[in-house]
PDB file of C-alpha atoms in Angstrom:
ATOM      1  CA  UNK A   1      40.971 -23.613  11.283  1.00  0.00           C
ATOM      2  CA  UNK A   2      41.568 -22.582   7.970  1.00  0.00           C
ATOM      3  CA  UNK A   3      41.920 -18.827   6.688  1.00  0.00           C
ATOM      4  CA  UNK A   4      39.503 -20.149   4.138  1.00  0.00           C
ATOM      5  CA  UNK A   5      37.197 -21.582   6.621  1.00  0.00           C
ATOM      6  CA  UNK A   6      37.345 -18.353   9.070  1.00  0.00           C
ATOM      7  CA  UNK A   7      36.225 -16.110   6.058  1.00  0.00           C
ATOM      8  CA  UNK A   8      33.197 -18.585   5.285  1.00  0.00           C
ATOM      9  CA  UNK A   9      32.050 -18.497   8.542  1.00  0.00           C
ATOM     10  CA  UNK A  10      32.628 -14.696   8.837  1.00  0.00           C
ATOM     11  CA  UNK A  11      30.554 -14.469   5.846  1.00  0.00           C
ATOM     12  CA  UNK A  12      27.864 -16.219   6.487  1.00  0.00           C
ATOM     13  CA  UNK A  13      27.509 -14.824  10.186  1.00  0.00           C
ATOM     14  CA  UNK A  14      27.523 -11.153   8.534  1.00  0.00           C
ATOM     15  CA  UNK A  15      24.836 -12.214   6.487  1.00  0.00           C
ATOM     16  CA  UNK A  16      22.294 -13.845   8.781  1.00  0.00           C
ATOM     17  CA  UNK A  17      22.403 -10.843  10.856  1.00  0.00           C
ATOM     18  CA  UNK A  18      22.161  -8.492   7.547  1.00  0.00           C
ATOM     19  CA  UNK A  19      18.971 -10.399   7.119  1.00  0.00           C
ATOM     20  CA  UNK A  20      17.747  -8.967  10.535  1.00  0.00           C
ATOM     21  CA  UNK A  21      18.592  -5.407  10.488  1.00  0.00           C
ATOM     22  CA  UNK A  22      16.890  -2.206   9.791  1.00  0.00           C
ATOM     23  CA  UNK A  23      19.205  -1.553   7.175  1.00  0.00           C
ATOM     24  CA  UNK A  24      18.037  -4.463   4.960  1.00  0.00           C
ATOM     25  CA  UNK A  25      15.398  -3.204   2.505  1.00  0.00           C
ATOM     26  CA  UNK A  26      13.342  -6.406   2.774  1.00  0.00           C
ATOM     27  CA  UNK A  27      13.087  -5.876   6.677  1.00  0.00           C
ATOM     28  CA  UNK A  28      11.209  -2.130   5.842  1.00  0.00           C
ATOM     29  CA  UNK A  29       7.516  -2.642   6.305  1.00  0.00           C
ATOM     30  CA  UNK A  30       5.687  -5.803   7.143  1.00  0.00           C
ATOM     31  CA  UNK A  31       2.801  -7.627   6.448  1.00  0.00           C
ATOM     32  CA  UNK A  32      -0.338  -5.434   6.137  1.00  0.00           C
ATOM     33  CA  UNK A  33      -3.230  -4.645   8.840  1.00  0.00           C
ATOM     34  CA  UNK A  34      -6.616  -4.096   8.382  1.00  0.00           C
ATOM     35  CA  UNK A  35      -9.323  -1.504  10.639  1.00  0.00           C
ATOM     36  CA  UNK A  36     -12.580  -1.480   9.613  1.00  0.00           C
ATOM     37  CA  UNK A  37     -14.235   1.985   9.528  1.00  0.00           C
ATOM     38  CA  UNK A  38     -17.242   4.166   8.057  1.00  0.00           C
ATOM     39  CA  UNK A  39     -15.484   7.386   6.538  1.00  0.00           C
ATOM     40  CA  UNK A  40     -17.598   9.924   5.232  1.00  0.00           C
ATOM     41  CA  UNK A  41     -16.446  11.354   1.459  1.00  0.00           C
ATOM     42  CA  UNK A  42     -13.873  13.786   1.709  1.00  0.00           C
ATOM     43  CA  UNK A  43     -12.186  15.202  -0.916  1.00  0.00           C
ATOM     44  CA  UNK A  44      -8.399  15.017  -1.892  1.00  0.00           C
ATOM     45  CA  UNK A  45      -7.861  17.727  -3.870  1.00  0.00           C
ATOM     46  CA  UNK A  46     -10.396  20.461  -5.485  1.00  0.00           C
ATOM     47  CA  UNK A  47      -9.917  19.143  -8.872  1.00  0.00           C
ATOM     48  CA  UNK A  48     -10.528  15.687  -7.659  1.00  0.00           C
ATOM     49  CA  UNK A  49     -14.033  14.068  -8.376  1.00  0.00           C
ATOM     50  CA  UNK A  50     -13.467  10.592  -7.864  1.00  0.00           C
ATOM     51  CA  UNK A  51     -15.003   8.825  -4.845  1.00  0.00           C
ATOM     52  CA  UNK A  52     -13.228   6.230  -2.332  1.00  0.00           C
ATOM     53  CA  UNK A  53     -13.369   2.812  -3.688  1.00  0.00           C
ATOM     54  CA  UNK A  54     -15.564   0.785  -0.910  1.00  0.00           C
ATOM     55  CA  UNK A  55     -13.047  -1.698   0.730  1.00  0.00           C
ATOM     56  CA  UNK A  56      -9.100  -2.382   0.377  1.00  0.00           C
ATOM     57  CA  UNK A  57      -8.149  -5.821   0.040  1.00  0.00           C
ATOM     58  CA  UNK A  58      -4.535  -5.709   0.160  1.00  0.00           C
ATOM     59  CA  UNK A  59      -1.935  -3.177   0.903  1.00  0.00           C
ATOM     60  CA  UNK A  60       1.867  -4.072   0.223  1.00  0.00           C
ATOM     61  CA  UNK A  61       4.968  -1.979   0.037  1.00  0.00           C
ATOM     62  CA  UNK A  62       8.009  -3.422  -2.802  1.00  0.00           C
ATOM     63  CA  UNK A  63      11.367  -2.021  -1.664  1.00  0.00           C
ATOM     64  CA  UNK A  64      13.477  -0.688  -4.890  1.00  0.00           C
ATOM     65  CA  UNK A  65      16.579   0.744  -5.497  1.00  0.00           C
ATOM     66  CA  UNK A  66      16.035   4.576  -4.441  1.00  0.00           C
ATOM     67  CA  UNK A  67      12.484   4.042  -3.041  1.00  0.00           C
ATOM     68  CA  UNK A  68       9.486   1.266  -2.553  1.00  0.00           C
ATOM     69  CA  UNK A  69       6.213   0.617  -4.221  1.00  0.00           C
ATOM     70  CA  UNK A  70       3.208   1.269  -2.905  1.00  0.00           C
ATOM     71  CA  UNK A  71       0.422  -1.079  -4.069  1.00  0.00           C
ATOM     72  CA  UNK A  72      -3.210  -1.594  -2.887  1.00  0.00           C
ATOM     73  CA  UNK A  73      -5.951  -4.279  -3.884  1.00  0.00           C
ATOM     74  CA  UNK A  74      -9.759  -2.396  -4.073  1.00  0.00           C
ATOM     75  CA  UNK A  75     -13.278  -3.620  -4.321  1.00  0.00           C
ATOM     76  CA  UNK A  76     -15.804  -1.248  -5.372  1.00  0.00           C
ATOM     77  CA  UNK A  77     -19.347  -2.319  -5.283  1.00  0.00           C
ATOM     78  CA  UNK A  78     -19.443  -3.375  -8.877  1.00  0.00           C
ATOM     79  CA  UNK A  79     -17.506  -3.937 -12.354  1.00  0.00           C
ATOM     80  CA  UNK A  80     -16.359  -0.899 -14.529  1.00  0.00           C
ATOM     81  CA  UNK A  81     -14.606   1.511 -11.956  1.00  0.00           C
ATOM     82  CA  UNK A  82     -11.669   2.839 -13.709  1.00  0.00           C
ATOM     83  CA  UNK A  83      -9.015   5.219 -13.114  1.00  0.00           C
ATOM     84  CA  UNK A  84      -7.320   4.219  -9.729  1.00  0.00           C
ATOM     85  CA  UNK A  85      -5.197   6.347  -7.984  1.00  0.00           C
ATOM     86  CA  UNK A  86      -3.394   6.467  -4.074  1.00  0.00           C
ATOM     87  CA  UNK A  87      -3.735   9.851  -3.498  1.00  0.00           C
ATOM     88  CA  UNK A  88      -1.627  10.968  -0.500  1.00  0.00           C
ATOM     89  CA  UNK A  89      -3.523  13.282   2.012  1.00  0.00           C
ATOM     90  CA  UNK A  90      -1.632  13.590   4.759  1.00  0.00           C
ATOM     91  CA  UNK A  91       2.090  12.746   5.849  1.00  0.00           C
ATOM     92  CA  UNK A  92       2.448  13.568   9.623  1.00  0.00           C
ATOM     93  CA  UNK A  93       4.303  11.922  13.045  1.00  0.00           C
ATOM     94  CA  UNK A  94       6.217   9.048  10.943  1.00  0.00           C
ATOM     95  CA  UNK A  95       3.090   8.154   9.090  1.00  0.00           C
ATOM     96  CA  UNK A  96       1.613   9.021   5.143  1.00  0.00           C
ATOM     97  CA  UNK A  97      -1.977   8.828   3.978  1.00  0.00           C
ATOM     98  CA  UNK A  98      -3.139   7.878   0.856  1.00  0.00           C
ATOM     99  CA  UNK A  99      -6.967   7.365  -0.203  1.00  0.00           C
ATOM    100  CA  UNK A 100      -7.832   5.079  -2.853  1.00  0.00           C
ATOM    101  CA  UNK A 101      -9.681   6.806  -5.487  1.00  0.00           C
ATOM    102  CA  UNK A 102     -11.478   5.816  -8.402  1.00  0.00           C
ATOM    103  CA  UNK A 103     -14.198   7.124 -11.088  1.00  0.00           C
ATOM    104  CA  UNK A 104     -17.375   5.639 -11.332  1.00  0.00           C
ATOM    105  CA  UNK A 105     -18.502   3.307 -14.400  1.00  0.00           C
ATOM    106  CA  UNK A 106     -20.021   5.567 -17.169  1.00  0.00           C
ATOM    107  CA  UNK A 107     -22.979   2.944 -17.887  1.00  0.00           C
ATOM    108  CA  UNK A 108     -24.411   3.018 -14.105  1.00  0.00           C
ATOM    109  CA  UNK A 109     -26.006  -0.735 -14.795  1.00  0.00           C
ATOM    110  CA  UNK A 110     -22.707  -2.569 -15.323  1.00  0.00           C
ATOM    111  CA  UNK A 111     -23.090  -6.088 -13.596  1.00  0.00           C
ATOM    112  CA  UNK A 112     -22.076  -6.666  -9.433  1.00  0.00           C
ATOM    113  CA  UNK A 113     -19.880  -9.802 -11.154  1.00  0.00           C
ATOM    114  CA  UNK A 114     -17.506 -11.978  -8.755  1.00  0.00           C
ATOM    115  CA  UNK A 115     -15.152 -10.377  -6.053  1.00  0.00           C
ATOM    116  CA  UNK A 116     -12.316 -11.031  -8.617  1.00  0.00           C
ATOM    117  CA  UNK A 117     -14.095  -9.203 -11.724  1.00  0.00           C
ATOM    118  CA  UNK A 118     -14.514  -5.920  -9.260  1.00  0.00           C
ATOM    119  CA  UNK A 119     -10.742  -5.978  -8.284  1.00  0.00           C
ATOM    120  CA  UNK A 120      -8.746  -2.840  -8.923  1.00  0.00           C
ATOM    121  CA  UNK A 121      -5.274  -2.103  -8.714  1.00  0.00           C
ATOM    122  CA  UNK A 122      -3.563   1.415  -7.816  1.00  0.00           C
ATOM    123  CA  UNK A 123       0.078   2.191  -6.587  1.00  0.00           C
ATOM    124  CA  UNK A 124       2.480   4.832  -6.130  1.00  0.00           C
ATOM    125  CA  UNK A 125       6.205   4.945  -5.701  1.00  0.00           C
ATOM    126  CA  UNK A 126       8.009   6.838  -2.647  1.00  0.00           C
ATOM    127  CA  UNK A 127      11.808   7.525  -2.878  1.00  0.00           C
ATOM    128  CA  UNK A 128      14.286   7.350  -0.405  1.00  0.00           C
ATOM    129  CA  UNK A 129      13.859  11.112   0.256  1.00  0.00           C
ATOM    130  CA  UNK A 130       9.661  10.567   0.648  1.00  0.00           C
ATOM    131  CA  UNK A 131      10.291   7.876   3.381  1.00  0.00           C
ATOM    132  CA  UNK A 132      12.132   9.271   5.380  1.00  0.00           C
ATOM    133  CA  UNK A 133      11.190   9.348   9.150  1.00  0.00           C
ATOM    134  CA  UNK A 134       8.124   7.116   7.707  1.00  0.00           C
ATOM    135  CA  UNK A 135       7.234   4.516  10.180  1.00  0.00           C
ATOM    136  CA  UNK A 136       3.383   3.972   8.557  1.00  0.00           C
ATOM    137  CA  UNK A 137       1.746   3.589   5.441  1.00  0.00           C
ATOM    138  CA  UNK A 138      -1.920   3.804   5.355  1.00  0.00           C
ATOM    139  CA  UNK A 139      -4.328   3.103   2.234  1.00  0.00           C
ATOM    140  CA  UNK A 140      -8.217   4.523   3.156  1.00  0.00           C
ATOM    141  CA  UNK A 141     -11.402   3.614   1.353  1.00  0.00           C
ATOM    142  CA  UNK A 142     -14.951   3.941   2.769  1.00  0.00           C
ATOM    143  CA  UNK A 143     -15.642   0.577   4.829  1.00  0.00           C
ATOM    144  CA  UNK A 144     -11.454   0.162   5.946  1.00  0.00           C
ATOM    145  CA  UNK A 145      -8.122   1.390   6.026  1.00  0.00           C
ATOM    146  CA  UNK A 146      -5.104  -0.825   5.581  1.00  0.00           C
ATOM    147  CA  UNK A 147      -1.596  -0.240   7.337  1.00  0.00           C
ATOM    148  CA  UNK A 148       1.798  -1.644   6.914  1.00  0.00           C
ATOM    149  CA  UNK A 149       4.760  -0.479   9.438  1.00  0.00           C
ATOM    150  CA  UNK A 150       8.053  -0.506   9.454  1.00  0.00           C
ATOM    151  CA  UNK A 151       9.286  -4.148  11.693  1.00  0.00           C
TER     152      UNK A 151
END
């Protein structure tokens, strides 16, 4: 075998079992997980009048440089919510809360629409620093909660 050959093979053995380990950024939290519930308002934050948006689609987590992106997917009951936020209310035993807030339309007879017409989007970023020891991100709104954990 060549020296050539040797450091191909090392190379390529190094990197299949990058692909596996905790260590690779892609391998931090997997696909997302979905527990349907009935949660009663709460609020976030004195200042905070926005409500729970009624369901979360999605939930996925972006690794970056430094950090990840959160983002979640909401459906509120109809068109014109505005003003989405993840707004994190708890961060406890490896695992950090965030509701999904939003204001309500200002014309209260805006149309229901199609699933895709009601879709929101709201997402946060988390450095390095805010996940550590984080095992569990969870996105509430008033009929579920989504999940994704670290693999």
């Amino acid at each position: 075998m060549t020296p050539r050959f040797l450091m191909a093979l090392l190379v390529v053995v190094l990197g299949l079992t990058g692909c596996a380990s905790r260590l690779n950024p892609m391998n931090w939290f997997g696909r997302d997980r979905e527990e349907r519930v009935q949660i009663s308002e709460t609020v976030a934050a004195p200042v905070d009048d926005r409500q729970l948006v009624t369901e979360v689609i999605s939930l996925s987590v972006d690794p970056l440089p430094g950090g990840a992106i959160v983002r979640a997917m909401g459906l509120p009951p109809r068109q014109g919510y505005w003003e989405a936020d993840l707004v994190e209310v708890g961060r406890e035993d490896g695992e950090i809360v965030f509701e999904f807030r939003v204001y309500r339309p200002v014309d209260a007879n805006t149309r229901v629409g199609t699933q895709r017409s009601r879709e929101i989007l709201a997402g946060t970023s988390l450095t390095t620093q805010d996940l550590a020891g984080i095992r569990q991100i969870v996105v509430i709104a008033q009929q579920n909660r989504r999940s994704v954990s670290r693999r």
